[in-house]
Coordinates of C-alpha atoms in Angstrom, one line a residue:
Chain A
X1 CA 178.7 45.8 154.8
X2 CA 177.5 45.3 151.3
X3 CA 180.2 46.5 149.9
X4 CA 180.1 48.1 146.2
X5 CA 181.9 45.3 144.0
X6 CA 185.5 45.8 142.8
X7 CA 187.3 46.8 139.4
X8 CA 183.8 47.8 137.9
X9 CA 185.1 50.1 134.5
X10 CA 181.4 51.5 134.0
X11 CA 180.9 54.7 135.2
X12 CA 177.5 55.1 136.4
X13 CA 175.2 56.1 133.6
X14 CA 177.6 53.7 130.6
X15 CA 175.5 51.1 129.0
X16 CA 176.7 48.1 131.2
X17 CA 174.4 45.6 129.3
X18 CA 172.8 45.6 125.7
X19 CA 170.7 43.6 124.1
X20 CA 170.4 44.0 119.9
X21 CA 167.6 42.4 118.0
X22 CA 167.2 39.4 120.6
X23 CA 165.0 37.0 119.3
X24 CA 164.2 33.5 120.7
X25 CA 161.6 31.0 118.7
X26 CA 160.4 27.7 119.6
X27 CA 159.2 25.6 116.8
X28 CA 158.5 29.0 115.0
X29 CA 156.8 30.5 117.3
X30 CA 158.5 33.9 118.5
X31 CA 158.5 34.2 122.2
X32 CA 160.8 36.9 122.1
X33 CA 161.1 39.2 118.9
X34 CA 163.6 41.8 118.3
X35 CA 164.0 42.9 121.7
X36 CA 166.5 46.5 122.0
X37 CA 167.5 46.6 125.8
X38 CA 169.6 49.2 127.4
X39 CA 170.7 48.7 131.0
X40 CA 172.7 51.4 132.4
X41 CA 175.2 50.8 134.9
X42 CA 173.8 52.1 138.4
X43 CA 170.5 51.9 137.7
X44 CA 167.5 49.6 139.0
X45 CA 165.5 48.9 136.0
X46 CA 162.3 46.7 135.6
X47 CA 161.3 44.5 132.7
X48 CA 157.1 44.5 133.4
X49 CA 154.6 43.2 131.1
X50 CA 151.6 40.5 131.4
X51 CA 152.1 37.2 132.1
X52 CA 153.6 35.2 128.7
X53 CA 155.1 38.4 127.8
X54 CA 158.3 37.0 127.7
X55 CA 160.2 38.5 131.0
X56 CA 161.7 35.3 131.8
X57 CA 163.1 33.9 128.5
X58 CA 164.6 37.2 128.0
X59 CA 166.7 36.5 131.3
X60 CA 167.3 33.0 130.3
X61 CA 168.7 34.9 127.0
X62 CA 170.9 37.2 128.6
X63 CA 172.2 35.3 131.0
X64 CA 172.9 32.3 128.6
X65 CA 170.7 29.5 130.2
X66 CA 169.1 29.6 126.9
X67 CA 170.6 30.1 123.5
X68 CA 169.2 33.0 121.2
X69 CA 167.7 32.4 117.9
X70 CA 169.1 35.9 116.6
X71 CA 170.4 39.0 117.7
X72 CA 173.5 40.3 120.1
X73 CA 174.1 40.4 124.1
X74 CA 176.8 43.0 124.9
X75 CA 177.8 43.0 128.0
X76 CA 180.5 45.5 129.5
X77 CA 180.7 46.1 125.5
X78 CA 182.0 42.6 124.8
X79 CA 179.3 40.4 122.6
X80 CA 179.0 37.0 125.5
X81 CA 176.5 35.4 122.7
X82 CA 178.8 32.3 122.6
X83 CA 179.8 32.4 126.5
X84 CA 178.3 29.5 128.6
X85 CA 176.2 30.6 131.4
X86 CA 178.6 29.3 134.3
X87 CA 181.3 31.5 132.4
X88 CA 178.5 34.7 132.4
X89 CA 178.0 34.5 136.1
X90 CA 181.9 34.5 136.6
X91 CA 182.3 37.3 134.7
X92 CA 179.8 39.4 136.8
X93 CA 176.3 39.0 135.5
X94 CA 174.3 36.9 137.9
X95 CA 171.0 35.9 138.2
X96 CA 168.3 34.4 140.3
X97 CA 165.3 32.5 139.8
X98 CA 161.4 32.7 139.6
X99 CA 161.0 29.4 142.1
X100 CA 163.3 30.4 144.7
X101 CA 166.9 28.9 144.0
X102 CA 168.6 27.5 147.1
X103 CA 170.0 24.4 148.4
X104 CA 167.3 23.4 150.3
X105 CA 169.3 19.9 152.2
X106 CA 172.2 22.5 152.7
X107 CA 172.3 24.3 156.0
X108 CA 171.9 28.2 155.0
X109 CA 175.7 29.0 156.0
X110 CA 176.4 26.3 153.9
X111 CA 174.4 27.8 151.0
X112 CA 176.2 31.3 151.3
X113 CA 179.3 29.1 151.6
X114 CA 179.1 27.2 148.3
X115 CA 178.8 30.9 146.5
X116 CA 181.6 31.8 148.0
X117 CA 183.9 28.7 147.5
X118 CA 185.0 29.3 143.5
X119 CA 185.9 32.7 144.0
X120 CA 188.3 32.0 147.2
X121 CA 189.7 28.8 145.0
X122 CA 188.2 26.5 147.5
X123 CA 185.5 24.4 145.2
X124 CA 188.0 21.4 143.5
X125 CA 190.1 20.6 146.5
X126 CA 188.7 16.9 147.1
X127 CA 191.5 16.2 149.1
X128 CA 191.3 18.2 151.7
X129 CA 188.9 18.2 155.0
X130 CA 185.3 20.2 155.2
X131 CA 186.6 22.2 157.5
X132 CA 188.8 23.8 155.1
X133 CA 185.8 25.9 154.5
X134 CA 186.1 27.6 157.7
X135 CA 187.9 30.6 156.4
X136 CA 184.6 31.6 154.3
X137 CA 182.6 31.5 157.5
X138 CA 183.3 35.4 158.5
X139 CA 182.6 36.4 154.8
X140 CA 179.1 34.0 155.3
X141 CA 178.0 35.4 158.2
X142 CA 178.5 38.9 157.1
X143 CA 176.2 38.7 153.9
X144 CA 173.8 36.7 156.4
X145 CA 174.2 39.5 158.5
X146 CA 173.1 42.0 155.9
X147 CA 169.6 40.0 155.3
X148 CA 168.8 39.2 158.9
X149 CA 169.5 35.6 158.8
X150 CA 172.5 35.4 160.8
X151 CA 170.6 33.9 163.5
X152 CA 169.4 30.8 160.9
X153 CA 172.7 30.2 159.9
X154 CA 172.3 26.6 161.2
X155 CA 169.2 26.1 160.1
X156 CA 168.5 23.7 156.6
X157 CA 167.5 25.8 153.8
X158 CA 164.3 24.3 153.1
X159 CA 163.5 25.1 156.9
X160 CA 162.9 28.4 155.8
X161 CA 159.7 30.7 155.0
X162 CA 159.6 31.7 151.8
X163 CA 160.5 35.1 152.2
X164 CA 163.5 33.8 153.9
X165 CA 164.5 32.1 151.2
X166 CA 164.3 35.1 148.7
X167 CA 166.7 36.8 151.6
X168 CA 168.8 33.9 151.6
X169 CA 169.4 33.7 147.8
X170 CA 170.2 37.8 147.6
X171 CA 172.9 36.7 150.1
X172 CA 174.2 33.9 147.9
X173 CA 174.1 36.0 145.0
X174 CA 175.6 38.8 146.9
X175 CA 178.6 36.6 147.6
X176 CA 179.7 36.5 144.0
X177 CA 180.3 40.2 144.0
X178 CA 178.4 40.7 141.0
X179 CA 178.2 43.8 138.9
X180 CA 174.8 43.1 137.5
X181 CA 172.2 41.2 139.3
X182 CA 169.1 39.9 137.2
X183 CA 166.4 39.3 139.6
X184 CA 163.5 37.4 138.4
X185 CA 160.6 38.3 140.3
X186 CA 162.4 38.5 143.9
X187 CA 158.8 39.4 145.4
X188 CA 156.6 36.7 144.0
X189 CA 154.5 35.0 146.5
X190 CA 155.5 37.2 149.6
X191 CA 153.3 39.1 152.0
X192 CA 153.3 43.2 152.9
X193 CA 156.1 42.6 155.4
X194 CA 158.3 41.0 153.2
X195 CA 158.1 42.9 150.3
X196 CA 158.9 45.3 152.1
X197 CA 161.8 43.8 153.7
X198 CA 163.4 42.9 150.5
X199 CA 162.3 46.1 148.7
X200 CA 164.6 47.7 151.2
X201 CA 167.6 45.2 150.7
X202 CA 167.4 45.2 146.7
X203 CA 167.8 49.2 146.9
X204 CA 170.8 48.5 149.5
X205 CA 172.5 46.0 147.2
X206 CA 172.1 48.2 144.2
X207 CA 174.3 50.7 145.2
X208 CA 177.1 50.5 143.2
X209 CA 175.5 47.7 141.4
X210 CA 173.3 47.4 138.6
X211 CA 170.0 45.7 138.9
X212 CA 167.8 44.4 136.4
X213 CA 164.2 42.9 137.6
X214 CA 161.3 41.1 136.5
X215 CA 158.2 42.2 138.9
X216 CA 154.8 41.8 138.8
X217 CA 154.3 44.2 141.9
X218 CA 154.1 47.7 139.9
X219 CA 153.7 49.5 143.6
X220 CA 157.2 48.0 144.1
X221 CA 158.8 48.8 140.8
X222 CA 157.2 52.8 141.0
X223 CA 158.9 52.7 144.0
X224 CA 162.2 51.0 143.0
X225 CA 163.1 51.3 139.7
X226 CA 164.9 54.0 137.5
X227 CA 163.8 52.7 134.2
X228 CA 161.3 50.7 133.1
X229 CA 160.5 48.5 129.9
X230 CA 157.6 47.0 129.1
X231 CA 157.1 43.5 127.6
X232 CA 154.1 42.2 125.4
X233 CA 153.9 39.1 123.4
X234 CA 157.4 38.9 123.0
X235 CA 158.0 42.6 121.7
X236 CA 158.9 45.7 123.5
X237 CA 155.9 47.9 124.0
X238 CA 157.7 51.1 125.8
X239 CA 159.7 52.1 127.8
X240 CA 160.8 54.9 130.7
X241 CA 160.3 56.3 134.2
X242 CA 157.6 54.7 135.7
X243 CA 155.7 58.4 135.2
X244 CA 155.7 57.8 131.3
X245 CA 155.1 54.2 131.2
X246 CA 152.0 54.3 133.0
X247 CA 150.7 57.0 130.9
X248 CA 151.4 55.2 127.7
X249 CA 147.8 53.9 126.4
X250 CA 149.2 51.0 124.3
X251 CA 150.5 49.8 128.2
X252 CA 147.2 50.5 130.2
X253 CA 145.6 48.3 127.5
X254 CA 148.1 45.6 127.7
X255 CA 147.9 45.7 131.1
X256 CA 144.2 45.9 131.4
X257 CA 142.5 43.8 134.1
X258 CA 145.6 42.7 135.5
X259 CA 147.0 46.3 137.2
X260 CA 144.2 45.3 139.8
X261 CA 145.6 42.4 140.7
X262 CA 148.6 43.7 141.9
X263 CA 148.1 46.1 145.1
Chain B
X1 CA 182.7 37.1 164.0
X2 CA 182.2 35.3 167.0
X3 CA 179.1 33.3 165.8
X4 CA 180.9 32.1 163.0
X5 CA 183.9 30.7 164.6
X6 CA 181.7 29.0 166.8
X7 CA 179.4 27.3 164.4
X8 CA 179.8 23.9 163.8
X9 CA 180.3 22.3 160.4
X10 CA 176.8 20.1 160.1
X11 CA 177.1 18.0 156.7
X12 CA 174.6 16.5 155.4
X13 CA 176.7 13.3 154.8
X14 CA 177.5 12.4 158.4
X15 CA 178.4 9.2 158.1
X16 CA 175.3 7.8 159.9
X17 CA 173.6 10.8 160.9
X18 CA 174.7 10.2 164.7
X19 CA 176.7 11.9 167.4
X20 CA 180.3 12.2 166.8
X21 CA 181.7 9.8 169.8
X22 CA 179.3 7.3 168.9
X23 CA 179.8 7.2 165.4
X24 CA 183.6 7.1 166.3
X25 CA 183.2 4.5 168.5
X26 CA 181.5 2.5 165.8
X27 CA 183.9 2.8 163.3
X28 CA 186.9 1.8 165.7
X29 CA 184.4 -1.3 166.8
X30 CA 183.9 -2.2 162.8
X31 CA 187.4 -1.9 162.2
X32 CA 188.1 -4.3 164.8
X33 CA 185.7 -6.8 163.7
X34 CA 186.6 -6.5 160.2
X35 CA 190.3 -7.6 161.4
X36 CA 189.2 -10.3 163.2
X37 CA 186.7 -11.5 161.1
X38 CA 188.6 -14.2 159.6
X39 CA 189.0 -16.1 162.4
X40 CA 184.7 -16.8 162.5
X41 CA 184.7 -16.6 158.8
X42 CA 185.5 -18.0 155.6
X43 CA 188.4 -15.5 154.3
X44 CA 187.4 -16.2 150.7
X45 CA 183.6 -15.4 151.3
X46 CA 184.8 -11.9 153.1
X47 CA 187.0 -11.1 150.5
X48 CA 184.3 -11.2 148.0
X49 CA 181.8 -9.1 150.3
X50 CA 184.8 -6.6 150.5
X51 CA 185.4 -6.7 146.5
X52 CA 181.4 -6.2 146.1
X53 CA 181.3 -3.5 149.0
X54 CA 183.6 -1.4 147.5
X55 CA 182.1 -1.7 144.1
X56 CA 178.9 -0.6 145.4
X57 CA 180.6 2.2 147.4
X58 CA 182.2 3.5 144.3
X59 CA 179.1 3.5 142.8
X60 CA 177.0 5.1 145.4
X61 CA 179.5 8.1 145.2
X62 CA 178.1 8.8 141.8
X63 CA 174.3 7.8 142.3
X64 CA 174.1 9.0 146.1
X65 CA 176.2 12.1 146.4
X66 CA 176.2 13.9 142.8
X67 CA 172.8 12.2 142.0
X68 CA 174.0 10.6 138.4
X69 CA 172.6 6.7 138.2
X70 CA 175.1 5.1 136.1
X71 CA 174.0 2.0 134.7
X72 CA 177.5 0.7 133.7
X73 CA 179.5 0.6 136.2
X74 CA 180.2 -3.1 135.5
X75 CA 182.4 -1.8 132.2
X76 CA 185.0 -0.4 134.9
X77 CA 184.7 -3.3 137.7
X78 CA 184.9 -6.1 134.9
X79 CA 187.2 -4.1 132.6
X80 CA 189.8 -3.4 135.6
X81 CA 189.6 -6.9 136.3
X82 CA 190.8 -8.2 132.8
X83 CA 193.5 -5.8 132.6
X84 CA 194.7 -6.4 136.0
X85 CA 194.7 -10.5 135.4
X86 CA 196.1 -9.7 131.6
X87 CA 198.9 -7.8 132.6
X88 CA 200.1 -10.3 135.8
X89 CA 199.5 -13.2 133.9
X90 CA 201.2 -12.5 130.7
X91 CA 202.9 -9.4 131.2
X92 CA 204.5 -10.5 134.0
X93 CA 203.5 -7.6 136.3
X94 CA 203.9 -7.2 140.2
X95 CA 200.3 -7.5 141.8
X96 CA 200.6 -3.7 143.0
X97 CA 201.2 -2.9 139.4
X98 CA 198.6 -5.0 137.8
X99 CA 196.0 -3.5 140.3
X100 CA 197.4 -0.2 139.4
X101 CA 197.1 -0.8 135.7
X102 CA 193.9 -2.2 136.3
X103 CA 192.6 1.2 138.1
X104 CA 194.3 3.5 135.4
X105 CA 192.3 1.6 132.3
X106 CA 188.9 2.2 134.9
X107 CA 189.6 5.9 135.2
X108 CA 190.5 6.7 131.2
X109 CA 187.6 4.4 130.3
X110 CA 185.6 6.5 133.2
X111 CA 186.9 9.6 131.5
X112 CA 185.7 8.6 127.9
X113 CA 182.2 7.5 129.2
X114 CA 181.6 9.7 131.8
X115 CA 182.7 12.8 128.9
X116 CA 179.7 11.1 126.7
X117 CA 177.6 10.3 129.5
X118 CA 177.2 13.6 131.2
X119 CA 176.0 15.6 129.2
X120 CA 172.8 14.1 129.1
X121 CA 170.6 14.0 132.3
X122 CA 168.4 11.3 134.5
X123 CA 166.7 8.4 132.7
X124 CA 168.8 9.3 129.7
X125 CA 172.0 9.7 131.4
X126 CA 171.5 5.6 132.6
X127 CA 170.9 4.8 129.2
X128 CA 174.2 6.1 127.7
X129 CA 176.2 4.5 130.7
X130 CA 174.0 1.5 129.6
X131 CA 175.1 1.5 125.8
X132 CA 178.6 2.5 125.9
X133 CA 179.1 -0.2 128.8
X134 CA 177.5 -2.9 126.1
X135 CA 179.8 -1.7 123.9
X136 CA 182.8 -2.5 126.4
X137 CA 181.4 -6.0 127.0
X138 CA 181.2 -6.8 123.5
X139 CA 185.1 -5.5 123.0
X140 CA 185.9 -7.7 125.9
X141 CA 183.9 -10.5 124.4
X142 CA 185.9 -10.4 120.9
X143 CA 189.2 -9.5 122.1
X144 CA 191.4 -12.6 122.2
X145 CA 193.2 -11.8 125.2
X146 CA 190.0 -12.1 127.3
X147 CA 189.8 -15.5 126.3
X148 CA 186.0 -14.9 125.7
X149 CA 183.6 -17.5 127.8
X150 CA 186.6 -19.1 129.4
X151 CA 187.9 -15.7 130.8
X152 CA 191.6 -15.0 132.2
X153 CA 192.1 -18.2 134.6
X154 CA 194.5 -18.9 137.0
X155 CA 195.9 -15.8 137.4
X156 CA 199.1 -15.8 139.4
X157 CA 198.9 -14.2 143.0
X158 CA 202.5 -13.2 143.6
X159 CA 203.9 -11.2 146.2
X160 CA 202.8 -8.0 146.7
X161 CA 205.6 -5.6 147.3
X162 CA 207.8 -8.3 147.0
X163 CA 207.3 -9.6 150.6
X164 CA 203.3 -10.3 151.4
X165 CA 202.2 -13.9 149.9
X166 CA 199.3 -13.6 148.3
X167 CA 198.6 -17.1 147.6
X168 CA 197.7 -17.4 151.3
X169 CA 194.4 -16.6 152.6
X170 CA 195.0 -14.4 155.4
X171 CA 197.3 -12.1 153.8
X172 CA 195.6 -11.9 151.1
X173 CA 192.6 -10.8 152.7
X174 CA 194.3 -8.2 155.0
X175 CA 195.1 -7.0 151.6
X176 CA 191.9 -6.8 149.9
X177 CA 190.6 -5.1 153.6
X178 CA 193.4 -2.6 153.1
X179 CA 192.5 -1.9 149.7
X180 CA 188.8 -1.8 150.9
X181 CA 189.5 0.9 153.6
X182 CA 191.7 2.9 151.6
X183 CA 188.5 3.4 148.8
X184 CA 186.0 4.1 151.5
X185 CA 188.9 6.7 153.2
X186 CA 188.8 8.6 149.7
X187 CA 185.3 8.3 149.1
X188 CA 184.4 9.4 152.7
X189 CA 187.1 12.2 152.0
X190 CA 185.6 13.3 148.8
X191 CA 182.3 13.4 149.9
X192 CA 183.5 15.2 153.0
X193 CA 185.8 18.3 150.9
X194 CA 185.5 21.5 149.3
X195 CA 184.7 19.6 146.3
X196 CA 182.0 17.4 148.0
X197 CA 180.4 20.5 149.0
X198 CA 179.8 21.5 145.4
X199 CA 178.9 18.6 144.2
X200 CA 176.1 18.3 146.8
X201 CA 175.3 22.0 145.8
X202 CA 174.9 20.3 142.2
X203 CA 172.8 16.9 143.1
X204 CA 170.5 20.1 145.3
X205 CA 169.7 22.6 142.4
X206 CA 172.0 22.7 139.1
X207 CA 170.7 25.3 137.4
X208 CA 171.5 27.6 140.7
X209 CA 174.7 26.1 140.9
X210 CA 175.7 27.2 137.3
X211 CA 173.8 30.3 138.0
X212 CA 177.0 30.6 140.7
X213 CA 179.6 29.9 138.3
X214 CA 180.3 26.5 138.2
X215 CA 181.0 24.4 135.2
X216 CA 178.7 21.7 136.9
X217 CA 179.9 19.1 134.1
X218 CA 183.3 19.2 134.7
X219 CA 182.8 18.7 138.5
X220 CA 180.3 16.0 137.6
X221 CA 183.2 14.4 134.7
X222 CA 185.8 14.4 137.7
X223 CA 183.4 12.3 140.4
X224 CA 182.5 10.1 137.5
X225 CA 186.5 9.4 136.8
X226 CA 187.1 9.3 140.8
X227 CA 184.1 6.6 141.2
X228 CA 185.0 4.5 137.9
X229 CA 188.7 4.2 139.3
X230 CA 187.6 3.1 142.5
X231 CA 184.9 0.6 141.0
X232 CA 188.0 -0.4 138.8
X233 CA 190.3 -0.8 142.1
X234 CA 187.2 -3.5 143.6
X235 CA 187.6 -5.3 139.7
X236 CA 191.5 -5.3 140.1
X237 CA 191.5 -6.6 143.3
X238 CA 189.1 -9.3 142.7
X239 CA 190.7 -10.6 139.8
X240 CA 194.0 -11.2 142.0
X241 CA 192.0 -12.6 145.2
X242 CA 190.2 -15.2 142.8
X243 CA 193.0 -15.5 140.4
X244 CA 190.1 -14.7 137.6
X245 CA 188.6 -12.3 135.2
X246 CA 185.6 -13.3 133.3
X247 CA 183.0 -11.9 131.3
X248 CA 180.2 -12.1 134.0
X249 CA 181.9 -8.9 135.9
X250 CA 181.5 -6.5 132.3
X251 CA 177.9 -7.6 132.2
X252 CA 174.9 -5.4 132.2
X253 CA 173.5 -7.9 135.3
X254 CA 176.5 -6.9 137.1
X255 CA 175.9 -3.3 136.9
X256 CA 172.1 -3.8 138.2
X257 CA 173.2 -6.2 140.6
X258 CA 175.8 -2.9 142.0
X259 CA 172.7 -0.4 141.5
X260 CA 170.5 -3.2 143.9
X261 CA 173.0 -3.4 146.5
X262 CA 173.3 0.5 146.9
X263 CA 169.5 0.6 146.8
X264 CA 168.9 -2.4 149.5
X265 CA 172.0 -0.7 152.0
X266 CA 170.7 2.6 151.5
X267 CA 171.7 5.5 148.8
X268 CA 173.6 8.4 149.6
X269 CA 174.8 6.9 153.2
X270 CA 179.0 6.0 153.3
X271 CA 177.8 2.2 154.9
X272 CA 174.7 1.4 152.8
X273 CA 176.7 0.4 150.0
X274 CA 178.6 -1.7 152.3
X275 CA 175.7 -3.5 153.9
X276 CA 173.8 -4.1 151.0
X277 CA 176.7 -5.9 149.0
X278 CA 177.4 -7.9 152.5
X279 CA 173.8 -9.1 152.2
X280 CA 173.3 -9.8 148.5
X281 CA 176.4 -12.0 148.2
X282 CA 175.7 -13.5 151.8
X283 CA 172.1 -14.5 149.9
X284 CA 173.8 -15.8 146.7
X285 CA 176.3 -17.8 149.3
X286 CA 173.8 -19.3 151.2
X287 CA 171.1 -20.4 148.9
X288 CA 173.8 -21.4 146.1
X289 CA 173.9 -24.6 148.3
X290 CA 169.9 -25.0 148.8
X291 CA 167.5 -25.7 146.2
X292 CA 165.8 -22.3 146.1
X293 CA 166.9 -20.0 143.2
X294 CA 169.0 -17.3 144.8
X295 CA 167.8 -14.9 142.1
X296 CA 164.1 -15.4 143.1
X297 CA 164.4 -14.6 146.8
X298 CA 167.2 -11.7 146.6
X299 CA 164.3 -10.6 143.9
X300 CA 161.7 -10.6 146.7
X301 CA 163.9 -9.3 149.3
X302 CA 164.9 -6.0 147.1
X303 CA 160.7 -5.8 146.4
X304 CA 160.3 -6.0 150.2
X305 CA 163.0 -3.3 151.2
X306 CA 161.4 -0.9 148.5
X307 CA 158.2 -1.0 149.7
X308 CA 158.7 -1.2 153.4
X309 CA 161.8 1.2 153.8
X310 CA 162.7 3.1 150.5
X311 CA 165.5 4.7 152.3
X312 CA 167.5 1.3 152.2
X313 CA 168.3 -0.4 155.5
X314 CA 171.3 2.0 156.6
X315 CA 169.3 4.8 155.1
X316 CA 166.6 4.1 157.2
X317 CA 168.4 3.8 160.6
X318 CA 170.0 6.9 160.0
X319 CA 166.3 8.4 159.4
X320 CA 164.5 6.9 162.5
X321 CA 168.0 8.1 164.7
X322 CA 167.6 11.1 163.4
X323 CA 163.8 11.5 163.8
X324 CA 164.7 10.2 167.1
X325 CA 167.3 12.6 168.3
X326 CA 165.2 15.8 167.0
X327 CA 161.9 14.5 168.8

C-alpha cells in the first residue's frame, strides 16, 4: 500500500542529502554554525538536541524554507542552495511541520487530494468542475487506509484528534511519493498509544525511503533510528548510533536534566 | 475502492451551505426574480446594483477564497470604465469590443499590480495595492483623455453585437444581467474547480501548500488577475450603462466601498457580496433624497453589522443553517 518511491537513483547507503558548513545567522547570532551532515539513503536519521539547539532551523535550511547564510546543501549530488522550497519539494525532499500542518477546514479526503493534485496534473484547471478530482479518490483512500483514517475521510481535518492530524499529515506527505522525508517532531504532544502507532507508521514508510527526523522522545529515537546526530547551540556535538551517542560525555552534559523529561 | 467512489464531494464553498435541491430551487427562483425585476423596479437602479454586485463578487474571489485583502480594486473597476468609454467614444469601438478592451486592460493591470503585491502578506499586501492604485488614480487624473474632473461623458451605447439596442432600458438591463451572470458563473466555477481547491489549501495553510510543491505565488497571481479582470468587466459594463467614466470609480474610497459591501454581505460566500452591494447601493439611493446623510447611515449599519454578525448577512445565515442542520 505504501509503495516505495519510483525512479530513485540512489542505492541504500549512498549519501542522499548532505549539508556542508551550513550556517545561519540572525543579526549576528549564529543559530546554526558550520553543520556538516550526511544522510544516507534508506536510513532513518534522527536530529536530537536540547531546546534551542537549532534543529528546526536546520530543517528550514535543508528544505529551503529559509536561506542559509553560508554553506552548501547537496541533495542527490546536486547543490540546491538556490532552489525554491516548492521546487525542492517537487524533487522529492518533503518536510512536515512541528505544528501539525493540515488544511483544517478541508475534509480529510480533500487534504490528501490537494497533495495528489499537482503530481497528477490536476491543480491549475480553473474551468473544470470539482468532480474531476474524483479520479484521485482511490489513491487518496489507499493512503488514508494506510494511516487508519479511511473511516474519517468525510470529517473536517480540524475535527481530528492531535494524533490523527499527525497521521493525516503523514498520509498527505506520502501522497507526493517523496525520496526523503523530513519530519519535525512527529511525536510531539502525543500520548503513549499514538506514539507507538506513529512510530510503526514511520518504520513502515521508511522502507525504500530516507527519513530525517527531529525528535525529543529518546525512547522512540533509540528504537527507530539508525543514525543520530546531536545538535547543541547550533553545532554538531556527536554523531553515531544510539549506543555511541548516549555514551558520549558531552552529550550527557548537554542533555543533563532534560533526559528525565522524556520517558 | 468502493468507499471512495461513493464519497460525496464536499466543499467548504457550497453556495449557501444548504442542501443541494433547496439550493438549486433557490437559484432558479433568484434567476426568475432577476428576469422579472425590471417590471417592479426602475431598471437603471437595478443596473447599478448589478454592476456593484459583480464588482464586489470579483473582489470577494480574492479576499474570501484566497485570503488576500486588496485595497486597490477601484483601479481595475474605474480603469476598465475609462478604457471602455474612451475606445467606444473616441475610437468607435462597438460596445462588446469596448468592454473587451476594458477587461483586457484590467487584467493586464492586475498582472502588474498582483506581481508586485503578492510578495507581501497581510496588511502589507493591502498597503501595496493601495499605493499602486493611488498611482493609477494619479495617472487617470493627469492623462488628457480622461478629461480629469469632467470624466468621459455621453459615451454612445450603440448596438451590442450589431442588433441589441443598448440605449433602451430593458435591452440594456438584460445585457448587464447577462454580464453579471457570466461573471458569477465564472467565479463559481473557479472556486469549485481543481484550481479553486488549491486556492483553498493556500488560504488555509500556505507553508504546507509550499511544502507540497506548490508555487503559491503563481496561484495567487492567477487568482489576482481573474479577480481584476472581473472587476474590470463590472466597470466596463457600468461605463456603457451609464454612458460615463469618472474619477469617482478609481478613488480609494471606491476600493473601500467594495470592501464594505463584501464585509456586510459576508466574506467567502458566493452571494454575500451581491447582497452587500444591493444593500449599500439601495441605502445610498434612498437616503440621497432625504436630509439624512447616507454615509453616516451606511457607516452605522456597517458598525452594527460588524458587532452583531461578524460573518456578514449571508455568512450569518449560512452559519445558523449549518448549526441547525448539525443539531
